[in-house]
Each structure stands twice: as structure tokens, then as C-alpha cells.
Amino acid sequence: MKKRIGVLALQGAFREHRLILEQLGCEVTEIRKSSDLDGIHGLIIPGGESTAIGKLLQFGDLGEKIKEKAIDNLPIFGTCSGMILLSKRIENSTQYNLGLMDMTAKRNAFGRQIASFEADLNVPTLGSQSVRAVFIRAPFIQEIAPNVGILAEYDGKIVFVRQGNMLASAFHPELTEDLRVHRYFLKIVEENWGN
Ligand code: GLN
């Protein structure tokens, strides 16, 4: 059976995730309302603008349904804004969040001067070859609970983490040709299969 992966399609870079997932042989469902979540094996929350996505998540019961699914162990991968929305705490902000990962995100954390940049990250979980990472007004993780694992840091800042079935990156793996990050998420989906 093909993996069916949902991509939250309220705002932001959801098409790019869709293309990569299709390249990796998945069936993709764009998620705009809570009933779209039925039958998916994993969910990606893309980058964009976390306040806008957060507002849209509060219409109907989409945000609440995602939280329920996460508690039921649905694998979720958040990139950039998605990482912010997954965090339990957002520094200096009371915006809506899903609050599923026990960590504090700092928004636009790399400063205005270097709002967007690319870097080679050492991600031992993905092998010895570095990962080219695109950061766009990116957050970093300021503080994590012991059950959150660090997969990569950049300049001493945490930018890639995993907590159980949840994965979050401050960068945009959907904007490069390197499919390893998405493959890693699909491995989590596979491991979760049938559990
Ligand atoms: N700065 C954005 C936010 O706070 C995130 C940027 C992005 O997703 N590329 O949501």
C-alpha cells in the first residue's frame, strides 16, 4: 500500500513538499479541513507565516483534530513555521500553537541582517554527507526537554529535532534536491505503521 501523507495547505510552501513526496512514491492529500485528515499516515506542516497558519488552524476544528491525531501517534513533520507551531512555547509570543513538542522556539531568530541564508549541516542520523539547508527568516530552538533529541545544530543553535514520531526543522528541506530529510520522515511513518 502507498503511504498517504497529508500536507497542511492553508498557507506557505506546501506545493514543494507535495512534489518531493510524490517523487518518493507517496500519495499526497492537501489538508484544509479536519475531515481531510482521515486516513493519512503522516502529516507535514510547511513553512510560511506561523501567525497566519495559526489563525487559519483555529477555523473549524482543524487545529484541535491535528492535536488529537498527534496524541494518537500520527507522525508529524514541521518545517520552519511548522516547527514554531509544533513547539509548546514560543518566545515573546502568545500566538496560537499546536504545542506538541516540548521545546521553546524563537521566531526570526537569526536576526534581520542574515534573514535568509544557506548552510551545510552535519546531520549524523542522515549519514556523513552534510545536508545543504535553506533558512528563511528561520526560528531556532532555544530550550528543549530531555525527551526531545537534537539532530542538528547550526552555529551552536538547535535547528533539527525529533520527539517520538514528531520531527521539526528550522530549515526548508523541500527547497533542495536532497531527499534524505523527507526519506527520514517517511521512515518514521513506516515504523509507526500498524502500531
Ligand atoms: N518567520 C516565519 C514565522 O514566524 C517563518 C518563516 C518560514 O517559515 N520560512 O512563521
PDB file of C-alpha atoms and ligand atoms in Angstrom:
ATOM      1  CA  MET A   1       0.000   0.000   0.000  1.00  0.00           C
ATOM      2  CA  LYS A   2       1.181   3.520  -0.812  1.00  0.00           C
ATOM      3  CA  LYS A   3       1.860   5.843   2.098  1.00  0.00           C
ATOM      4  CA  ARG A   4      -0.720   8.602   2.206  1.00  0.00           C
ATOM      5  CA  ILE A   5       0.825  11.805   3.537  1.00  0.00           C
ATOM      6  CA  GLY A   6      -1.140  14.934   4.345  1.00  0.00           C
ATOM      7  CA  VAL A   7       0.389  18.350   3.687  1.00  0.00           C
ATOM      8  CA  LEU A   8      -1.218  21.239   5.536  1.00  0.00           C
ATOM      9  CA  ALA A   9      -2.208  23.538   2.669  1.00  0.00           C
ATOM     10  CA  LEU A  10      -3.522  26.671   4.383  1.00  0.00           C
ATOM     11  CA  GLN A  11      -0.581  28.935   3.504  1.00  0.00           C
ATOM     12  CA  GLY A  12       3.117  28.700   2.687  1.00  0.00           C
ATOM     13  CA  ALA A  13       5.357  26.228   0.875  1.00  0.00           C
ATOM     14  CA  PHE A  14       3.026  23.232   0.685  1.00  0.00           C
ATOM     15  CA  ARG A  15       3.372  22.589  -3.070  1.00  0.00           C
ATOM     16  CA  GLU A  16       7.110  21.999  -2.755  1.00  0.00           C
ATOM     17  CA  HIS A  17       6.535  19.329  -0.089  1.00  0.00           C
ATOM     18  CA  ARG A  18       3.894  17.751  -2.274  1.00  0.00           C
ATOM     19  CA  LEU A  19       6.303  17.435  -5.209  1.00  0.00           C
ATOM     20  CA  ILE A  20       9.000  15.797  -3.081  1.00  0.00           C
ATOM     21  CA  LEU A  21       6.563  13.351  -1.502  1.00  0.00           C
ATOM     22  CA  GLU A  22       5.235  12.386  -4.928  1.00  0.00           C
ATOM     23  CA  GLN A  23       8.802  11.891  -6.131  1.00  0.00           C
ATOM     24  CA  LEU A  24       9.219   9.490  -3.202  1.00  0.00           C
ATOM     25  CA  GLY A  25       6.160   7.496  -4.263  1.00  0.00           C
ATOM     26  CA  CYS A  26       3.627   8.783  -1.725  1.00  0.00           C
ATOM     27  CA  GLU A  27       0.023   9.644  -2.280  1.00  0.00           C
ATOM     28  CA  VAL A  28      -0.463  13.237  -1.115  1.00  0.00           C
ATOM     29  CA  THR A  29      -3.567  14.813   0.411  1.00  0.00           C
ATOM     30  CA  GLU A  30      -3.722  18.583   0.805  1.00  0.00           C
ATOM     31  CA  ILE A  31      -5.201  19.316   4.206  1.00  0.00           C
ATOM     32  CA  ARG A  32      -7.587  22.277   4.510  1.00  0.00           C
ATOM     33  CA  LYS A  33     -10.276  20.947   6.847  1.00  0.00           C
ATOM     34  CA  SER A  34     -10.359  18.350   9.589  1.00  0.00           C
ATOM     35  CA  SER A  35     -12.047  15.621   7.518  1.00  0.00           C
ATOM     36  CA  ASP A  36      -9.041  15.734   5.121  1.00  0.00           C
ATOM     37  CA  LEU A  37      -7.005  14.166   7.935  1.00  0.00           C
ATOM     38  CA  ASP A  38      -8.920  10.899   7.733  1.00  0.00           C
ATOM     39  CA  GLY A  39      -6.791   8.014   6.536  1.00  0.00           C
ATOM     40  CA  ILE A  40      -3.416   9.768   6.333  1.00  0.00           C
ATOM     41  CA  HIS A  41      -0.288   8.021   7.656  1.00  0.00           C
ATOM     42  CA  GLY A  42       1.710  11.174   8.303  1.00  0.00           C
ATOM     43  CA  LEU A  43       1.386  14.967   8.180  1.00  0.00           C
ATOM     44  CA  ILE A  44       3.713  17.765   7.079  1.00  0.00           C
ATOM     45  CA  ILE A  45       3.248  21.317   8.340  1.00  0.00           C
ATOM     46  CA  PRO A  46       5.112  23.600   5.909  1.00  0.00           C
ATOM     47  CA  GLY A  47       6.942  26.868   6.296  1.00  0.00           C
ATOM     48  CA  GLY A  48       5.179  30.134   5.649  1.00  0.00           C
ATOM     49  CA  GLU A  49       3.965  32.511   8.318  1.00  0.00           C
ATOM     50  CA  SER A  50       3.186  30.842  11.622  1.00  0.00           C
ATOM     51  CA  THR A  51       0.753  33.538  12.797  1.00  0.00           C
ATOM     52  CA  ALA A  52      -1.284  33.246   9.582  1.00  0.00           C
ATOM     53  CA  ILE A  53      -1.282  29.434   9.608  1.00  0.00           C
ATOM     54  CA  GLY A  54      -2.144  29.521  13.342  1.00  0.00           C
ATOM     55  CA  LYS A  55      -5.138  31.757  12.705  1.00  0.00           C
ATOM     56  CA  LEU A  56      -6.407  29.503   9.929  1.00  0.00           C
ATOM     57  CA  LEU A  57      -5.948  26.417  12.139  1.00  0.00           C
ATOM     58  CA  GLN A  58      -8.472  27.882  14.551  1.00  0.00           C
ATOM     59  CA  PHE A  59     -11.268  27.955  11.993  1.00  0.00           C
ATOM     60  CA  GLY A  60     -13.450  24.909  12.435  1.00  0.00           C
ATOM     61  CA  ASP A  61     -11.677  22.220  14.393  1.00  0.00           C
ATOM     62  CA  LEU A  62      -8.612  21.598  12.224  1.00  0.00           C
ATOM     63  CA  GLY A  63      -6.023  22.536  14.867  1.00  0.00           C
ATOM     64  CA  GLU A  64      -7.762  20.527  17.570  1.00  0.00           C
ATOM     65  CA  LYS A  65      -8.070  17.493  15.262  1.00  0.00           C
ATOM     66  CA  ILE A  66      -4.356  17.636  14.469  1.00  0.00           C
ATOM     67  CA  LYS A  67      -3.620  17.625  18.218  1.00  0.00           C
ATOM     68  CA  GLU A  68      -5.875  14.592  18.696  1.00  0.00           C
ATOM     69  CA  LYS A  69      -4.171  12.758  15.841  1.00  0.00           C
ATOM     70  CA  ALA A  70      -0.750  13.560  17.296  1.00  0.00           C
ATOM     71  CA  ILE A  71      -1.773  12.117  20.651  1.00  0.00           C
ATOM     72  CA  ASP A  72      -2.869   9.035  18.680  1.00  0.00           C
ATOM     73  CA  ASN A  73       0.731   8.893  17.398  1.00  0.00           C
ATOM     74  CA  LEU A  74       0.314  10.295  13.869  1.00  0.00           C
ATOM     75  CA  PRO A  75       3.845  11.163  12.658  1.00  0.00           C
ATOM     76  CA  ILE A  76       4.136  14.918  12.048  1.00  0.00           C
ATOM     77  CA  PHE A  77       6.970  16.887  10.437  1.00  0.00           C
ATOM     78  CA  GLY A  78       7.046  20.675  10.780  1.00  0.00           C
ATOM     79  CA  THR A  79       9.395  22.855   8.747  1.00  0.00           C
ATOM     80  CA  CYS A  80      10.177  26.433   9.788  1.00  0.00           C
ATOM     81  CA  SER A  81       6.717  27.872  10.637  1.00  0.00           C
ATOM     82  CA  GLY A  82       5.683  24.259  11.152  1.00  0.00           C
ATOM     83  CA  MET A  83       8.423  23.923  13.766  1.00  0.00           C
ATOM     84  CA  ILE A  84       7.151  27.057  15.522  1.00  0.00           C
ATOM     85  CA  LEU A  85       3.569  25.744  15.528  1.00  0.00           C
ATOM     86  CA  LEU A  86       4.668  22.377  16.938  1.00  0.00           C
ATOM     87  CA  SER A  87       6.536  23.999  19.845  1.00  0.00           C
ATOM     88  CA  LYS A  88       4.948  24.121  23.263  1.00  0.00           C
ATOM     89  CA  ARG A  89       6.409  27.557  23.884  1.00  0.00           C
ATOM     90  CA  ILE A  90       7.148  30.441  21.508  1.00  0.00           C
ATOM     91  CA  GLU A  91       9.395  33.132  22.880  1.00  0.00           C
ATOM     92  CA  ASN A  92       7.710  36.517  23.360  1.00  0.00           C
ATOM     93  CA  SER A  93       4.518  35.419  21.652  1.00  0.00           C
ATOM     94  CA  THR A  94       1.020  34.359  22.605  1.00  0.00           C
ATOM     95  CA  GLN A  95       0.083  33.298  19.074  1.00  0.00           C
ATOM     96  CA  TYR A  96      -1.851  30.062  18.512  1.00  0.00           C
ATOM     97  CA  ASN A  97       0.293  26.938  18.511  1.00  0.00           C
ATOM     98  CA  LEU A  98      -0.266  23.200  18.458  1.00  0.00           C
ATOM     99  CA  GLY A  99       2.167  22.795  21.356  1.00  0.00           C
ATOM    100  CA  LEU A 100       3.029  19.168  20.661  1.00  0.00           C
ATOM    101  CA  MET A 101       6.800  19.207  21.117  1.00  0.00           C
ATOM    102  CA  ASP A 102       8.305  20.034  24.471  1.00  0.00           C
ATOM    103  CA  MET A 103      10.547  22.913  23.424  1.00  0.00           C
ATOM    104  CA  THR A 104      10.728  26.689  23.071  1.00  0.00           C
ATOM    105  CA  ALA A 105      11.014  28.232  19.602  1.00  0.00           C
ATOM    106  CA  LYS A 106      12.400  31.671  18.959  1.00  0.00           C
ATOM    107  CA  ARG A 107      10.987  33.242  15.789  1.00  0.00           C
ATOM    108  CA  ASN A 108      13.075  35.111  13.205  1.00  0.00           C
ATOM    109  CA  ALA A 109      15.913  34.127  15.447  1.00  0.00           C
ATOM    110  CA  PHE A 110      18.931  34.634  13.202  1.00  0.00           C
ATOM    111  CA  GLY A 111      18.423  38.399  13.028  1.00  0.00           C
ATOM    112  CA  ARG A 112      17.483  40.765  10.213  1.00  0.00           C
ATOM    113  CA  GLN A 113      20.979  41.018   8.741  1.00  0.00           C
ATOM    114  CA  ILE A 114      21.032  37.339   7.903  1.00  0.00           C
ATOM    115  CA  ALA A 115      17.301  36.833   7.401  1.00  0.00           C
ATOM    116  CA  SER A 116      17.893  34.180   4.757  1.00  0.00           C
ATOM    117  CA  PHE A 117      20.949  32.047   4.171  1.00  0.00           C
ATOM    118  CA  GLU A 118      22.164  28.593   3.254  1.00  0.00           C
ATOM    119  CA  ALA A 119      24.471  26.380   5.249  1.00  0.00           C
ATOM    120  CA  ASP A 120      25.906  22.870   5.245  1.00  0.00           C
ATOM    121  CA  LEU A 121      24.673  20.983   8.272  1.00  0.00           C
ATOM    122  CA  ASN A 122      26.193  17.973   9.864  1.00  0.00           C
ATOM    123  CA  VAL A 123      23.284  15.579  10.497  1.00  0.00           C
ATOM    124  CA  PRO A 124      24.842  12.299  11.706  1.00  0.00           C
ATOM    125  CA  THR A 125      21.465  10.485  11.564  1.00  0.00           C
ATOM    126  CA  LEU A 126      21.382  11.063   7.788  1.00  0.00           C
ATOM    127  CA  GLY A 127      24.933   9.929   7.095  1.00  0.00           C
ATOM    128  CA  SER A 128      28.338  11.520   6.779  1.00  0.00           C
ATOM    129  CA  GLN A 129      27.481  13.747   3.792  1.00  0.00           C
ATOM    130  CA  SER A 130      26.313  17.156   5.004  1.00  0.00           C
ATOM    131  CA  VAL A 131      22.821  18.496   4.331  1.00  0.00           C
ATOM    132  CA  ARG A 132      22.509  21.781   2.422  1.00  0.00           C
ATOM    133  CA  ALA A 133      19.968  23.723   4.446  1.00  0.00           C
ATOM    134  CA  VAL A 134      17.990  26.776   3.328  1.00  0.00           C
ATOM    135  CA  PHE A 135      16.980  29.098   6.179  1.00  0.00           C
ATOM    136  CA  ILE A 136      14.357  31.793   5.521  1.00  0.00           C
ATOM    137  CA  ARG A 137      13.554  34.082   8.438  1.00  0.00           C
ATOM    138  CA  ALA A 138      14.078  30.936  10.395  1.00  0.00           C
ATOM    139  CA  PRO A 139      13.464  30.137  14.029  1.00  0.00           C
ATOM    140  CA  PHE A 140      15.779  28.152  16.229  1.00  0.00           C
ATOM    141  CA  ILE A 141      15.036  26.094  19.291  1.00  0.00           C
ATOM    142  CA  GLN A 142      16.080  27.796  22.456  1.00  0.00           C
ATOM    143  CA  GLU A 143      15.320  25.168  25.016  1.00  0.00           C
ATOM    144  CA  ILE A 144      14.286  21.508  24.882  1.00  0.00           C
ATOM    145  CA  ALA A 145      13.019  18.920  27.332  1.00  0.00           C
ATOM    146  CA  PRO A 146      15.146  15.776  27.776  1.00  0.00           C
ATOM    147  CA  ASN A 147      12.761  13.737  25.599  1.00  0.00           C
ATOM    148  CA  VAL A 148      13.499  15.891  22.550  1.00  0.00           C
ATOM    149  CA  GLY A 149      16.520  14.706  20.571  1.00  0.00           C
ATOM    150  CA  ILE A 150      18.815  17.096  18.706  1.00  0.00           C
ATOM    151  CA  LEU A 151      19.514  16.001  15.115  1.00  0.00           C
ATOM    152  CA  ALA A 152      21.431  19.096  14.015  1.00  0.00           C
ATOM    153  CA  GLU A 153      22.736  22.436  15.182  1.00  0.00           C
ATOM    154  CA  TYR A 154      23.928  25.436  13.234  1.00  0.00           C
ATOM    155  CA  ASP A 155      26.285  27.922  14.831  1.00  0.00           C
ATOM    156  CA  GLY A 156      25.541  26.397  18.245  1.00  0.00           C
ATOM    157  CA  LYS A 157      21.762  26.783  17.748  1.00  0.00           C
ATOM    158  CA  ILE A 158      19.372  23.824  17.628  1.00  0.00           C
ATOM    159  CA  VAL A 159      17.762  23.604  14.173  1.00  0.00           C
ATOM    160  CA  PHE A 160      16.600  19.986  13.724  1.00  0.00           C
ATOM    161  CA  VAL A 161      14.893  17.861  16.382  1.00  0.00           C
ATOM    162  CA  ARG A 162      12.855  14.735  16.935  1.00  0.00           C
ATOM    163  CA  GLN A 163      10.468  13.823  19.737  1.00  0.00           C
ATOM    164  CA  GLY A 164       8.982  10.364  19.226  1.00  0.00           C
ATOM    165  CA  ASN A 165       7.001  10.476  15.986  1.00  0.00           C
ATOM    166  CA  MET A 166       7.466  14.206  15.602  1.00  0.00           C
ATOM    167  CA  LEU A 167      10.172  15.876  13.605  1.00  0.00           C
ATOM    168  CA  ALA A 168      10.887  19.587  13.181  1.00  0.00           C
ATOM    169  CA  SER A 169      13.429  21.546  11.146  1.00  0.00           C
ATOM    170  CA  ALA A 170      14.149  25.275  11.175  1.00  0.00           C
ATOM    171  CA  PHE A 171      15.247  24.976   7.535  1.00  0.00           C
ATOM    172  CA  HIS A 172      13.407  24.085   4.322  1.00  0.00           C
ATOM    173  CA  PRO A 173      14.385  20.621   3.010  1.00  0.00           C
ATOM    174  CA  GLU A 174      11.638  20.918   0.373  1.00  0.00           C
ATOM    175  CA  LEU A 175      13.668  23.641  -1.391  1.00  0.00           C
ATOM    176  CA  THR A 176      16.666  21.440  -2.209  1.00  0.00           C
ATOM    177  CA  GLU A 177      17.186  18.314  -4.291  1.00  0.00           C
ATOM    178  CA  ASP A 178      18.353  16.337  -1.270  1.00  0.00           C
ATOM    179  CA  LEU A 179      15.548  13.957  -0.362  1.00  0.00           C
ATOM    180  CA  ARG A 180      17.153  12.491   2.771  1.00  0.00           C
ATOM    181  CA  VAL A 181      15.179  14.541   5.295  1.00  0.00           C
ATOM    182  CA  HIS A 182      11.832  13.571   3.756  1.00  0.00           C
ATOM    183  CA  ARG A 183      13.026   9.953   3.477  1.00  0.00           C
ATOM    184  CA  TYR A 184      13.853  10.041   7.188  1.00  0.00           C
ATOM    185  CA  PHE A 185      10.338  11.281   7.969  1.00  0.00           C
ATOM    186  CA  LEU A 186       8.860   8.516   5.813  1.00  0.00           C
ATOM    187  CA  LYS A 187      10.918   6.009   7.804  1.00  0.00           C
ATOM    188  CA  ILE A 188       9.226   7.279  10.974  1.00  0.00           C
ATOM    189  CA  VAL A 189       5.874   6.860   9.195  1.00  0.00           C
ATOM    190  CA  GLU A 190       6.811   3.299   8.244  1.00  0.00           C
ATOM    191  CA  GLU A 191       7.930   2.437  11.780  1.00  0.00           C
ATOM    192  CA  ASN A 192       4.608   3.736  13.066  1.00  0.00           C
ATOM    193  CA  TRP A 193       2.642   1.713  10.531  1.00  0.00           C
ATOM    194  CA  GLY A 194       0.274  -0.735  12.130  1.00  0.00           C
ATOM    195  CA  ASN A 195       1.158   0.355  15.681  1.00  0.00           C
TER     196      ASN A 195
HETATM  197  N1  GLN B   1       9.337  33.741  10.287  1.00  0.00           N
HETATM  198  C1  GLN B   1       8.280  32.853   9.930  1.00  0.00           C
HETATM  199  C2  GLN B   1       7.322  32.630  11.084  1.00  0.00           C
HETATM  200  O1  GLN B   1       7.500  33.148  12.129  1.00  0.00           O
HETATM  201  C3  GLN B   1       8.813  31.525   9.489  1.00  0.00           C
HETATM  202  C4  GLN B   1       9.458  31.661   8.148  1.00  0.00           C
HETATM  203  C5  GLN B   1       9.358  30.437   7.309  1.00  0.00           C
HETATM  204  O2  GLN B   1       8.536  29.553   7.540  1.00  0.00           O
HETATM  205  N2  GLN B   1      10.160  30.400   6.295  1.00  0.00           N
HETATM  206  O3  GLN B   1       6.371  31.901  10.927  1.00  0.00           O
END
